Coordinates of C-alpha atoms in Angstrom, one line a residue:
Chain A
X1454 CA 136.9 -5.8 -59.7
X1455 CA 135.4 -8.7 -58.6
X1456 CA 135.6 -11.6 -61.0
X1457 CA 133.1 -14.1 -61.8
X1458 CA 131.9 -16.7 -64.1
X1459 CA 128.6 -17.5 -65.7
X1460 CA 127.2 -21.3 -65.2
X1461 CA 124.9 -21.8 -68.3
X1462 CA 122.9 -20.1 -70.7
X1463 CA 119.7 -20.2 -70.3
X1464 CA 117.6 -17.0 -69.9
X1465 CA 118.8 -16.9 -66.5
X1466 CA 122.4 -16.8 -67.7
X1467 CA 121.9 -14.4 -70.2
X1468 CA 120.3 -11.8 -68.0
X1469 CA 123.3 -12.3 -65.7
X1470 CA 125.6 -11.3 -68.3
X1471 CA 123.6 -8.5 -68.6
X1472 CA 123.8 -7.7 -65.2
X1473 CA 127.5 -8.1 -65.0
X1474 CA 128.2 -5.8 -67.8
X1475 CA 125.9 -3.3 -66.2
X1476 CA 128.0 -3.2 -62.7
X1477 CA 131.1 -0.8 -62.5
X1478 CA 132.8 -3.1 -60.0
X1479 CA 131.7 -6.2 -61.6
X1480 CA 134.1 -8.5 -64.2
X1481 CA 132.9 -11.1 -66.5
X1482 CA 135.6 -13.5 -66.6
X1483 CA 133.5 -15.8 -69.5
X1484 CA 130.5 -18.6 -69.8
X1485 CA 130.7 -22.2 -68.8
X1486 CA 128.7 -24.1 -71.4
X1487 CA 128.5 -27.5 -72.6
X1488 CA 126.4 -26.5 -75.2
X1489 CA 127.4 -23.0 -76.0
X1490 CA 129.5 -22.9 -79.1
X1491 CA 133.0 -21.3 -79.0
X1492 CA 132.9 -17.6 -80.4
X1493 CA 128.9 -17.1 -80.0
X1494 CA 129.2 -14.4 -77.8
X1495 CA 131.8 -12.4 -79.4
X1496 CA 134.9 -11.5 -77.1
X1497 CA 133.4 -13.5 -74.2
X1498 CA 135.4 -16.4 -73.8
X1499 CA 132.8 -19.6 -73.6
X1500 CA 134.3 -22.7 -71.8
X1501 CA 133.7 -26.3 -71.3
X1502 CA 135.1 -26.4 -67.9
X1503 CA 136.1 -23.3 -65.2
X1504 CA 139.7 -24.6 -65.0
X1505 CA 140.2 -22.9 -68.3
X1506 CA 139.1 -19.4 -66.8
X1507 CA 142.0 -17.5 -64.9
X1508 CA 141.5 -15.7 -61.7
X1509 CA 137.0 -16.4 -61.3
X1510 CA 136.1 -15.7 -57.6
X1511 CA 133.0 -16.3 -58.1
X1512 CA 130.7 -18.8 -60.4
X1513 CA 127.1 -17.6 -60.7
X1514 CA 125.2 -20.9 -61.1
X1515 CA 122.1 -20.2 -63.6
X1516 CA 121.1 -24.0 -64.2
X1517 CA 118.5 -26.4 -62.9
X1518 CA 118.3 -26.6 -59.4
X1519 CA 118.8 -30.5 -59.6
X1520 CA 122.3 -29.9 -60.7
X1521 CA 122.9 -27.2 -58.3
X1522 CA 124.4 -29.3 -55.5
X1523 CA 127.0 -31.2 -57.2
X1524 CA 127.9 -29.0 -59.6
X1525 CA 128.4 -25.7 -56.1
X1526 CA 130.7 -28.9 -54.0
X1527 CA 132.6 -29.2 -56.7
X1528 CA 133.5 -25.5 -57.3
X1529 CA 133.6 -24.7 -53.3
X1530 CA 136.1 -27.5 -52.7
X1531 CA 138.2 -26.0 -55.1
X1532 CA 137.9 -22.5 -53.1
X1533 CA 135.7 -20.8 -56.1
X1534 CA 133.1 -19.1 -54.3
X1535 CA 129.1 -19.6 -55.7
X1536 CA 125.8 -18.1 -56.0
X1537 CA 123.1 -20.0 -56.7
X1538 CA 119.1 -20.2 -57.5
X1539 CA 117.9 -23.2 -56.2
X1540 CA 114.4 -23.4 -55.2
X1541 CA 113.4 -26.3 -53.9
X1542 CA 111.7 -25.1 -50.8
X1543 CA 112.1 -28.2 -48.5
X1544 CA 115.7 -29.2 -49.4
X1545 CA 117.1 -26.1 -48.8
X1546 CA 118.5 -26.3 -45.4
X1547 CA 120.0 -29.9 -46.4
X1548 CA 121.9 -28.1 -49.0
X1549 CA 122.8 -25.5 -46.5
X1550 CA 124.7 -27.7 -44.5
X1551 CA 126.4 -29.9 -47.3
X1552 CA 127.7 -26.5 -48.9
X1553 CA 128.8 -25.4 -45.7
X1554 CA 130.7 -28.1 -45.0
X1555 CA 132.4 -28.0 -48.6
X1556 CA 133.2 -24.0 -48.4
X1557 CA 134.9 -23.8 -45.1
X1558 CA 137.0 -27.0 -46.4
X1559 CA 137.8 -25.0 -49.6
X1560 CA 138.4 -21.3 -48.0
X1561 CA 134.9 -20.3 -50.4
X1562 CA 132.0 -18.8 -49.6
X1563 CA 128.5 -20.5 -50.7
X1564 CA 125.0 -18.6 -51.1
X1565 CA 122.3 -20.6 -51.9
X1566 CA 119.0 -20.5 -52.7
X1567 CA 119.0 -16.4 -53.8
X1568 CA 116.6 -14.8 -56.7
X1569 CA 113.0 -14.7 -56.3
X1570 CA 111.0 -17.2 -54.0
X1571 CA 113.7 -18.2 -52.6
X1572 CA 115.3 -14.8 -52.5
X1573 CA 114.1 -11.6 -51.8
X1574 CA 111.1 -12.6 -50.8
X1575 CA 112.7 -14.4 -47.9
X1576 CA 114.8 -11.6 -46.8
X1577 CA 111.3 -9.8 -46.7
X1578 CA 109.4 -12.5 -45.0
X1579 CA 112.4 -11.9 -42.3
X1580 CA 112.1 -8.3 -41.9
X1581 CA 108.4 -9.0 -41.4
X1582 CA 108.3 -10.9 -38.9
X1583 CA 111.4 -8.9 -36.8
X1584 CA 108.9 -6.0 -37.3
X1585 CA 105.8 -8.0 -35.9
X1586 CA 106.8 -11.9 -34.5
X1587 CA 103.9 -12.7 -33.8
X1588 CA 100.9 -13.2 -36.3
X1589 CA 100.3 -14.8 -40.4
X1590 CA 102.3 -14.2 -43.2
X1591 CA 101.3 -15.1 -46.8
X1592 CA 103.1 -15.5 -50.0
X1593 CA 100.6 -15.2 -53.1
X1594 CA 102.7 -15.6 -56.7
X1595 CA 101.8 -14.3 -59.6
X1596 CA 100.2 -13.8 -62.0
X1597 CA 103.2 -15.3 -63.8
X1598 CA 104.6 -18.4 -65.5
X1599 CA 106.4 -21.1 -63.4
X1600 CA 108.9 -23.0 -64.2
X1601 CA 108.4 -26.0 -62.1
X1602 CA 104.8 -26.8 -62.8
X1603 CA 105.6 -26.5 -66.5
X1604 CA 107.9 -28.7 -66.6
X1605 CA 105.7 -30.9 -64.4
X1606 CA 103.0 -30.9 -67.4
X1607 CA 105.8 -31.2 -70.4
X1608 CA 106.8 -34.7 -68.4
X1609 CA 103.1 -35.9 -69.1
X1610 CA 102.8 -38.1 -72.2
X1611 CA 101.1 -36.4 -75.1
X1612 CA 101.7 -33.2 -74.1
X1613 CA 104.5 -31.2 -76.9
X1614 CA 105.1 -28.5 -74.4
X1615 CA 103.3 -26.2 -71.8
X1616 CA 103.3 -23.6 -70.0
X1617 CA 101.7 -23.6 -66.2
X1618 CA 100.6 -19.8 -65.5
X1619 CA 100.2 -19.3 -61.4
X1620 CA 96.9 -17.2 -60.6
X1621 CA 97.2 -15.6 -56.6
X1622 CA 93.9 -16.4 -54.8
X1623 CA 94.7 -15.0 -52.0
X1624 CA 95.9 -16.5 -48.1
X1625 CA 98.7 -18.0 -50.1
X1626 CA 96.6 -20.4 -52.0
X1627 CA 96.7 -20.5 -56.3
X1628 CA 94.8 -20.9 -59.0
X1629 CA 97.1 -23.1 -61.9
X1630 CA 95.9 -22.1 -65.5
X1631 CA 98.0 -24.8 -67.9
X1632 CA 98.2 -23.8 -71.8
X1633 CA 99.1 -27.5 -73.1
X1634 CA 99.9 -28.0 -76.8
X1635 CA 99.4 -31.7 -77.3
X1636 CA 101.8 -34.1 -79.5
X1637 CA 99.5 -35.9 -82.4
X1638 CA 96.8 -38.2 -81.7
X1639 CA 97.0 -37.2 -78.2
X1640 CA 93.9 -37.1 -75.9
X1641 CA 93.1 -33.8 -74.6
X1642 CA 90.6 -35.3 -71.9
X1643 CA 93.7 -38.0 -70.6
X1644 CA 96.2 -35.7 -70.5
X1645 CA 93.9 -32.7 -68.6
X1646 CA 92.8 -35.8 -65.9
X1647 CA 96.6 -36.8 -65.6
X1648 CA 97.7 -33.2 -65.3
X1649 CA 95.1 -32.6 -62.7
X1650 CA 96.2 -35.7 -60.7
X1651 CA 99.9 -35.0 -60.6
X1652 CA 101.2 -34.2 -57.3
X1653 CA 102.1 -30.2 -58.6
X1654 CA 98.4 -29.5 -59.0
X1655 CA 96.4 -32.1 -57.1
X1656 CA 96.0 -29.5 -54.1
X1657 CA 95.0 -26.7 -56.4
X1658 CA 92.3 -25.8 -58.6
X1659 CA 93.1 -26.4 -62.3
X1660 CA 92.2 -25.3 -65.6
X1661 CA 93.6 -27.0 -68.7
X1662 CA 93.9 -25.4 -71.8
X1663 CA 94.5 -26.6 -75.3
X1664 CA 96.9 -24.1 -77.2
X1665 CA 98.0 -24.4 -80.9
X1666 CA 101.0 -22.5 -80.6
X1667 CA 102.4 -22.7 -76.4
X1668 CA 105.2 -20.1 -76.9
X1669 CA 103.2 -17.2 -78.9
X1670 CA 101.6 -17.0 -75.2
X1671 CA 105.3 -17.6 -73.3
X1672 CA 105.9 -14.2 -71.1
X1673 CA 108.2 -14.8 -68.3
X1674 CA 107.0 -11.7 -66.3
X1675 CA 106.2 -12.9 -63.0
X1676 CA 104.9 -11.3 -59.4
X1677 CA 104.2 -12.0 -55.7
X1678 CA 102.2 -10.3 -53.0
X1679 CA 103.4 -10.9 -49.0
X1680 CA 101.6 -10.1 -46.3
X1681 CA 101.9 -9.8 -43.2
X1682 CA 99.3 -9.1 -40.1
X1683 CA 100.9 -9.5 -36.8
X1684 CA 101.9 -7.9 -32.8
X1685 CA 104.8 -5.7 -32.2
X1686 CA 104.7 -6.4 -28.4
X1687 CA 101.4 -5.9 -27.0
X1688 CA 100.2 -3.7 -30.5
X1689 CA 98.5 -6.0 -32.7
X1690 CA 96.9 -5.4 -36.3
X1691 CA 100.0 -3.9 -37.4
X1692 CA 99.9 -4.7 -41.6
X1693 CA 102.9 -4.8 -43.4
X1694 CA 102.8 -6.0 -47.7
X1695 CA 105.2 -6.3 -50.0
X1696 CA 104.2 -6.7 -53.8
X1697 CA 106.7 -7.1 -56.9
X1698 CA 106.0 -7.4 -60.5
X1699 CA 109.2 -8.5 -62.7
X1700 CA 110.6 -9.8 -65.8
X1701 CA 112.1 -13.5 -63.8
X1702 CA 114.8 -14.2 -65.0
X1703 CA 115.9 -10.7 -65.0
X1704 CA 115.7 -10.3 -61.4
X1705 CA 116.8 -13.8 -60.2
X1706 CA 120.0 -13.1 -62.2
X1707 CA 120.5 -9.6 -61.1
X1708 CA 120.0 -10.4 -57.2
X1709 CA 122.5 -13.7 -58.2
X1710 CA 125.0 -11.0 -59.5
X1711 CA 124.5 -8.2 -56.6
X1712 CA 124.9 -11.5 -54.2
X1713 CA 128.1 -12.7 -56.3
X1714 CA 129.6 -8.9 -54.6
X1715 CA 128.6 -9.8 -51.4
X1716 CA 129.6 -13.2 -51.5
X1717 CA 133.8 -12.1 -51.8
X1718 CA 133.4 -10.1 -48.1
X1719 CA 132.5 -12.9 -46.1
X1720 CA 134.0 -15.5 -44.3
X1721 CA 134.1 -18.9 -45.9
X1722 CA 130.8 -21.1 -45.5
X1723 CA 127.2 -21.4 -46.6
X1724 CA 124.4 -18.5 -46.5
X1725 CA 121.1 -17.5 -47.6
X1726 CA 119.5 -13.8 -48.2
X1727 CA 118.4 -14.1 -44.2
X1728 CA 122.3 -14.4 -43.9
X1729 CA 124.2 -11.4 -45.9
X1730 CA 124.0 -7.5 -44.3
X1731 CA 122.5 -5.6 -47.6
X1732 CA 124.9 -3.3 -47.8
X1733 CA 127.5 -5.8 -49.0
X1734 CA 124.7 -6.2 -51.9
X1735 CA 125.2 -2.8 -52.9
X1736 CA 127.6 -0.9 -55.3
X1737 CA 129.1 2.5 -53.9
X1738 CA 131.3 3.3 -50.8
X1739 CA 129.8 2.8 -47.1
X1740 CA 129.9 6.7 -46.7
X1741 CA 127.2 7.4 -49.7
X1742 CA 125.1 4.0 -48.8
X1743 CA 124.4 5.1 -45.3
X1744 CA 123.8 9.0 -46.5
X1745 CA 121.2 7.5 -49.3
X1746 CA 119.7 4.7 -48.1
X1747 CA 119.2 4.8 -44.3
Chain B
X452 CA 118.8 -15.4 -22.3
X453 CA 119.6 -11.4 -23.4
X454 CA 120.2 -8.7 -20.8
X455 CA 117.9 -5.3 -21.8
X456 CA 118.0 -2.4 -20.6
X457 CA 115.2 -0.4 -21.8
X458 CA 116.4 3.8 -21.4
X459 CA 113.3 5.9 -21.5
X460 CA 109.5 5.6 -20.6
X461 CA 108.0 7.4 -23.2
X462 CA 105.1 5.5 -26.0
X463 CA 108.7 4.2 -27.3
X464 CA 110.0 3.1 -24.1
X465 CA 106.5 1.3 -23.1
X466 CA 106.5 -0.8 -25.8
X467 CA 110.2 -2.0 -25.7
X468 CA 109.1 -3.4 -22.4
X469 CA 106.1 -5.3 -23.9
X470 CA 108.4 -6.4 -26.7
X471 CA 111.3 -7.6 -24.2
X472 CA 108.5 -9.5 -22.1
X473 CA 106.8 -11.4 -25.0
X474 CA 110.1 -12.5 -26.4
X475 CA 111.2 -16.3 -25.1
X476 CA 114.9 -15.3 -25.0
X477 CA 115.3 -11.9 -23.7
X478 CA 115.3 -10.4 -20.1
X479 CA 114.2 -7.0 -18.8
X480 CA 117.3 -6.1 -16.7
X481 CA 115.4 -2.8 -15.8
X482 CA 114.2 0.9 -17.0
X483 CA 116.7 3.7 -16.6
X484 CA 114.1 6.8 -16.5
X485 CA 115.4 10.3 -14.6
X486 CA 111.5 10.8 -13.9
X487 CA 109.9 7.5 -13.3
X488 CA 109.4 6.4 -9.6
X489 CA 110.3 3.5 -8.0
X490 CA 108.1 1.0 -7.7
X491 CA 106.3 2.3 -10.5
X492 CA 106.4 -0.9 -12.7
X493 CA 105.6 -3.4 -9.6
X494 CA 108.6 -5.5 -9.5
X495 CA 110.6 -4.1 -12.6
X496 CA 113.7 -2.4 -11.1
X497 CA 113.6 1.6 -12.4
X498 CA 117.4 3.3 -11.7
X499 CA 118.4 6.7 -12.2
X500 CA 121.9 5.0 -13.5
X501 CA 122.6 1.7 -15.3
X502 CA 125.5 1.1 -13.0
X503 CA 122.6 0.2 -10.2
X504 CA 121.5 -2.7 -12.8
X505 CA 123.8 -5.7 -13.1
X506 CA 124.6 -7.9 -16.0
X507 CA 123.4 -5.3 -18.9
X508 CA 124.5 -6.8 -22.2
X509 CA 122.2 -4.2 -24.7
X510 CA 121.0 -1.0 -23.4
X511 CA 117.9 0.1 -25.9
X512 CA 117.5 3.3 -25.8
X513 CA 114.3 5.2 -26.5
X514 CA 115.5 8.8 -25.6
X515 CA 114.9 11.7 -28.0
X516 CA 117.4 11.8 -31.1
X517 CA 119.4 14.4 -29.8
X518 CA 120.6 12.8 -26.9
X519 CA 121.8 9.6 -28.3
X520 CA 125.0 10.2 -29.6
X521 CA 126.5 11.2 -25.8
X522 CA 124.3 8.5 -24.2
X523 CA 124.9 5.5 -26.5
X524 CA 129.0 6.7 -26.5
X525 CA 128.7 6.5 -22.8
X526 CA 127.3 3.4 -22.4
X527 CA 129.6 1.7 -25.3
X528 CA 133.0 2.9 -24.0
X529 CA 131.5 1.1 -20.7
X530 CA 131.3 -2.3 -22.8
X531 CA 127.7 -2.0 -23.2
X532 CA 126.0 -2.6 -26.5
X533 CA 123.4 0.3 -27.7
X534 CA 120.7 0.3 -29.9
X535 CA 118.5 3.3 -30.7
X536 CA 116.1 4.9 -33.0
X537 CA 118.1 8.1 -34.0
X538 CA 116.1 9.9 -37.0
X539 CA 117.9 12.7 -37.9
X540 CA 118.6 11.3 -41.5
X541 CA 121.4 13.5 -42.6
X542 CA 123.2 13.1 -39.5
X543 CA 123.1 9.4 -39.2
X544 CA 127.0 9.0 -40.9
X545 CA 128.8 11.2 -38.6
X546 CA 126.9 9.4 -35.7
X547 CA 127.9 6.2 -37.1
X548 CA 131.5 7.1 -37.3
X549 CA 131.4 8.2 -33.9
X550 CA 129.6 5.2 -32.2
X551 CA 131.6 2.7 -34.5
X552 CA 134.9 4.6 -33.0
X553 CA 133.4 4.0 -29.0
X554 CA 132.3 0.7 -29.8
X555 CA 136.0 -0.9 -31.0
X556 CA 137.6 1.4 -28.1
X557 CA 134.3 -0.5 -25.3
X558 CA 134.0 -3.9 -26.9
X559 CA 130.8 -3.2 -27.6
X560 CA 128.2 -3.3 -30.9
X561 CA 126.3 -0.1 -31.7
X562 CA 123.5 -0.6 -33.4
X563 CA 121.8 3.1 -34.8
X564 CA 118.8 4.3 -36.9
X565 CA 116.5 1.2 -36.3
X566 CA 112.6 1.5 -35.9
X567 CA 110.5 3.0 -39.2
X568 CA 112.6 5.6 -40.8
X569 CA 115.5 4.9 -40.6
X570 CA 115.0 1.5 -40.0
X571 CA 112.9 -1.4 -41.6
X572 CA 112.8 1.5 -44.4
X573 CA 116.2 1.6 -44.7
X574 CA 116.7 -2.0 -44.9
X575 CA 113.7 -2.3 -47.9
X576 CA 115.2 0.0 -50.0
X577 CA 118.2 -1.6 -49.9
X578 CA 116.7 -5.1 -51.1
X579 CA 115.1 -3.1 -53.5
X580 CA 118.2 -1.7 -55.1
X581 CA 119.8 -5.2 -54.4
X582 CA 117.1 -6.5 -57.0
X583 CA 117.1 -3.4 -59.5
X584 CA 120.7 -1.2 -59.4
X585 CA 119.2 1.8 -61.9
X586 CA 116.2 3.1 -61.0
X587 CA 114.4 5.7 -59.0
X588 CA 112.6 4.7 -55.0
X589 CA 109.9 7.2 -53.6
X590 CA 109.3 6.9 -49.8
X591 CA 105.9 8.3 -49.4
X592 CA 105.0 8.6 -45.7
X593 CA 101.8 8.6 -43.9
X594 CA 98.8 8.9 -43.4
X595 CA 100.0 9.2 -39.8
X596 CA 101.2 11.4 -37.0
X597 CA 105.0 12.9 -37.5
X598 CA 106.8 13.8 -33.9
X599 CA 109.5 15.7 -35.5
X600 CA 107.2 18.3 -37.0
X601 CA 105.1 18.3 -33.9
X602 CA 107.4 19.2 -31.8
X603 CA 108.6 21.9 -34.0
X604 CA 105.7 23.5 -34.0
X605 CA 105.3 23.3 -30.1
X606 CA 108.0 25.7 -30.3
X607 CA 106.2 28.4 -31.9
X608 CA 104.9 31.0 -29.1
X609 CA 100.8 31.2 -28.5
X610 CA 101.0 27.2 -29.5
X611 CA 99.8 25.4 -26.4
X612 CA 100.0 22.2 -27.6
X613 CA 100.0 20.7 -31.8
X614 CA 99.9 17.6 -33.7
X615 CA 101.2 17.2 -37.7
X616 CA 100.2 14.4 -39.5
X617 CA 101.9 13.8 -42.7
X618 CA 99.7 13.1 -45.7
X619 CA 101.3 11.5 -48.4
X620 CA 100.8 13.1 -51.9
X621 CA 103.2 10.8 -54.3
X622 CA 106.7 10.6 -55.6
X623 CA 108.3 11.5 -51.8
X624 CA 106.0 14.7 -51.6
X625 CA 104.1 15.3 -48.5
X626 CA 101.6 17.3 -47.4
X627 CA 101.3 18.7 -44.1
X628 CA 97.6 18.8 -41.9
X629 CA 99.0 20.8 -38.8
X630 CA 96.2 20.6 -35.5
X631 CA 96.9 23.2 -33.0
X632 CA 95.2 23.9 -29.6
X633 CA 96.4 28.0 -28.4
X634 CA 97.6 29.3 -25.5
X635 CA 94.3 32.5 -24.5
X636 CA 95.4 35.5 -26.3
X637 CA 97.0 34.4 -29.2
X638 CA 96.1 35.2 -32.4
X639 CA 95.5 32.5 -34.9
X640 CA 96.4 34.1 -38.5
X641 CA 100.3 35.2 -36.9
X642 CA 101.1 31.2 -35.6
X643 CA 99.7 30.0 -38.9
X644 CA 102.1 32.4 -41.0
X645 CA 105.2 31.2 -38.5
X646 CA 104.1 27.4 -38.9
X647 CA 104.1 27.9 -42.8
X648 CA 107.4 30.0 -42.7
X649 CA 109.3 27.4 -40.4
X650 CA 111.9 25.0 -42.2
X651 CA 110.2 22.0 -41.0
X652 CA 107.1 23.2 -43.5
X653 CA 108.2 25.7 -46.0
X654 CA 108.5 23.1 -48.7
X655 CA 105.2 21.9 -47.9
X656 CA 101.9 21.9 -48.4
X657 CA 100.9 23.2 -45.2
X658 CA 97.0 23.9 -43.6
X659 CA 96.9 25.0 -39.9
X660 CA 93.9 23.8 -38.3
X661 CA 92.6 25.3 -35.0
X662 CA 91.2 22.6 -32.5
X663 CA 89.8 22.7 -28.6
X664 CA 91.6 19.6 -27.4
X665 CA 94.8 18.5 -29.4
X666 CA 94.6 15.5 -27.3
X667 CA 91.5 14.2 -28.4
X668 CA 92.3 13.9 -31.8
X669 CA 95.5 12.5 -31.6
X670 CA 96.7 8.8 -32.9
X671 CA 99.9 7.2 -33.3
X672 CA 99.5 5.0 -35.8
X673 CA 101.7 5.5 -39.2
X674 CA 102.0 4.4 -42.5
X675 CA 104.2 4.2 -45.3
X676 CA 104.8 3.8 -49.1
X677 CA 107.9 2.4 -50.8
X678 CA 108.2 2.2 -54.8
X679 CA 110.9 1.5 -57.1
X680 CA 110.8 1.1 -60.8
X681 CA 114.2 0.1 -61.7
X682 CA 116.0 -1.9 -64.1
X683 CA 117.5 -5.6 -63.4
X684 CA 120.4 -5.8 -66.1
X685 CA 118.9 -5.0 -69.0
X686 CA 115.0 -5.4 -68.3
X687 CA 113.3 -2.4 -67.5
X688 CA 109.8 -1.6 -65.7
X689 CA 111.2 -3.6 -62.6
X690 CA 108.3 -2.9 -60.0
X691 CA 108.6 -2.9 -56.4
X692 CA 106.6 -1.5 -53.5
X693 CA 106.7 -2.1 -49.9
X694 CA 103.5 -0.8 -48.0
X695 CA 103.2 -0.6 -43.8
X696 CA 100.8 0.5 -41.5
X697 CA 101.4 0.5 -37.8
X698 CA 101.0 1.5 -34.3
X699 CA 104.4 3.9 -34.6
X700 CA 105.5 3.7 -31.6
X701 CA 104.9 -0.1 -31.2
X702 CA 106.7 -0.8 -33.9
X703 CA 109.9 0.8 -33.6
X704 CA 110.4 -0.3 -29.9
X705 CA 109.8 -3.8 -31.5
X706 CA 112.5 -3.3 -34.0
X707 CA 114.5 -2.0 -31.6
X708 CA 114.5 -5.3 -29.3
X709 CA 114.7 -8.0 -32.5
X710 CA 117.7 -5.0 -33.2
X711 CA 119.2 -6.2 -29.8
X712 CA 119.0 -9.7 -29.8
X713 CA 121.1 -9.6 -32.9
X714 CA 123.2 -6.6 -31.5
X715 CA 125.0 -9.9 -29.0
X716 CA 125.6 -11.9 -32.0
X717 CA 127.9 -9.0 -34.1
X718 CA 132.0 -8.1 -33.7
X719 CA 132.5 -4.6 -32.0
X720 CA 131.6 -1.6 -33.9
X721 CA 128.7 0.2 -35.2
X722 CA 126.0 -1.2 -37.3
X723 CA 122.8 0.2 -39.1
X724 CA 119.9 -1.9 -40.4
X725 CA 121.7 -2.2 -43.8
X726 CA 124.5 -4.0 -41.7
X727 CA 122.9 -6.6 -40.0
X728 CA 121.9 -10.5 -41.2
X729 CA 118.5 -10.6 -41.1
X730 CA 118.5 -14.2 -39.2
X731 CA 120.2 -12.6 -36.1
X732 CA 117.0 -10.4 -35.7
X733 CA 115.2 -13.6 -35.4
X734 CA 114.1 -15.4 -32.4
X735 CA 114.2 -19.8 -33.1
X736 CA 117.2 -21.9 -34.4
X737 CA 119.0 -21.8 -37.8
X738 CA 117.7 -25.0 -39.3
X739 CA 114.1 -23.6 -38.2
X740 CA 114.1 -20.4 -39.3
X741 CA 115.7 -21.8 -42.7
X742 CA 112.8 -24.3 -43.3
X743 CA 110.2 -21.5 -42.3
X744 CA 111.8 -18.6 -43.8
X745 CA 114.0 -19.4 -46.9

């Protein structure tokens, strides 16, 4: 059994619980929360800090990706190994190399950036382009909610809360469609032009939206389409897509716990999805993986 | 630079070449080919035994499945690496065991089952499982042309020469459009009884279709369909789907070489495209294909 702790509880968190619960090889050894009170989940023991769990291999790190960094050096350098979500796109290899550094100093293993986009769809942008290396790949999300833009919009004066749905238009580029419930008094036209000029939407086309209720219309289903058009050798127009439609957080936590197995069989330092051999991801022997799978 | 030897000159064997050469880190040591003649392929060395080529760190070897496993354990109790495109599915384990066994004794990495199926299949419907543990995948294959059954149908007597193409029907079911071209005399009605009565079909869907020139129709272009609706934790109506269509042949010879360059990079022992980090199929840098990638 391999045993590992939850980092927050957001719905990330939750549906890694879930996903824990769910594995036969898989332990729960309890929830870091600073918020969290003591008892709220039953049997599972909810602490303040890790030190007060026995025996965790691995934490599972379900909190904003700002924190991420800090919060994984810590844990490596102590030799408890982590899995984390992090997902901003152009500090990922900086992170790579700082959480490197602090797991082979701690004995740990670090995997960052795993879940969605980052995630999966990386490890399929990979196999892609091994299949074809030469030619276009593009990643259209959605329809779906994200995260980031919305919380883009809620940092906008005026606005009570939002929710930033992303519309695929195809060749990677999106439509943003922002449901905005506004705070009293507020402007709608202001707060549309400032949404429109911050730097999350000033490359996109967007629609604001006035709502009077933001979460009656809160779904946290999500999707992607990837394709790719490229040569193998001297063959060209060889097509290759990939298309997904999930609850999120669901499947960011359940590819964070299938990781969190992986993450105990390798040697100590820093990986990503293009990293791990997907068997190691897998429950079951290597016998009846091979006989199933390949 | 990487060392390939490229076994074979069939469609497969013609493409790894053209997959080697437009690759800025690999080398074309030479084709090993029992019926090619020298000076065939201008200045590209052709020997009847490897030992005439110098240097060979991966031998690729596009050779029909049933002479791999004595080939590849050959070459790896030599010290040199293997990778091939072995497709007898329920076999794949015991040849694993077998390579992996050679491998340790030679010092060498065998890498089996790469190309379509097994192969990038193999790898997606790992991720896919990775992403939702409980669940059901269909591989639907086709619309495309399927050597295996061809050739077992070649075997019938009165067949002259045949082509199946596999049609795909839904939920892993296939149908079966068999194209045959007769030897004079034979009569049409007895080889479409023995087509329909041979393992290959009798689970089928089968129509036998009698044609002037088999060669004339014939295309090696492929496709397939991977679903899974699955479960991540506790969410339900997880969908995924992985869609590919592709010059066949082109494809898995180009598999086969990314296949190599990572084959360099791995400790002795076998390997199947569940085993391998995606990255070390990749041609560029870390920090590049991290930014790019990730």
């Amino acid at each position: 059994m391999v045993k590992i702790a939850v980092y927050g509880y957001g719905n990330v968190g939750k549906a890694a619980i879930e996903a824990i619960n769910a594995a036969p090889d898989l332990e729960l050894a309890g929830v870091v929360s600073r918020s969290l009170e003591k008892g709220a989940l039953g049997e599972i023991p909810i602490v303040r800090n890790i030190d007060e769990l026995k025996g965790v291999q691995v934490a599972v790190l379900c909190i904003p990706s700002r924190q991420v960094p800090d919060v994984a050096e810590e844990l490596l350098l102590k030799g408890i190994s982590t899995v984390d979500c992090y997902d901003i796109h152009s500090q990922v290899y900086d992170l790579f190399t700082r959480l490197d550094a602090a797991a082979k100093k701690g004995g740990s293993v670090a995997v960052t950036s795993v879940g969605f986009d980052p995630g999966i769809d990386s490890a399929i942008r990979g196999l892609f382009e091994a299949a074809a290396p030469k030619g276009l790949t593009y990643t259209d999300f959605g329809p779906g909610l994200s995260m980031g833009h919305s919380v883009a919009v809620r940092a906008i004066p005026g606005v009570k809360d939002a929710r930033s749905i992303t519309i695929p238009v195809g060749s990677g580029l999106h439509r943003r469609m922002v449901y905005v419930e506004l705070e009293e008094g507020a402007d709608f036209n202001t707060v549309a032009t400032q949404i429109k000029a911050d730097p999350y939407f000033v490359h996109d086309e967007t629609h604001v939206i006035q709502v009077d209720d933001v979460e009656s219309i809160t779904d946290v289903g999500h999707g992607v389409t990837i394709t790719r058009k490229g040569a193998s050798g001297s063959a060209h127009n060889q097509r290759f897509r990939f298309e997904m439609s999930i609850d999120n957080p669901a499947m960011t936590a359940q590819m964070m716990v299938s990781v969190a197995r992986a993450a105990v069989k390798q040697a100590p330092g820093a990986y990503t999805m293009l990293h791990l051999p997907i068997i190691d991801l897998l429950y079951g022997s290597q016998e009846e993986l091979i006989r199933r799978l390949v």
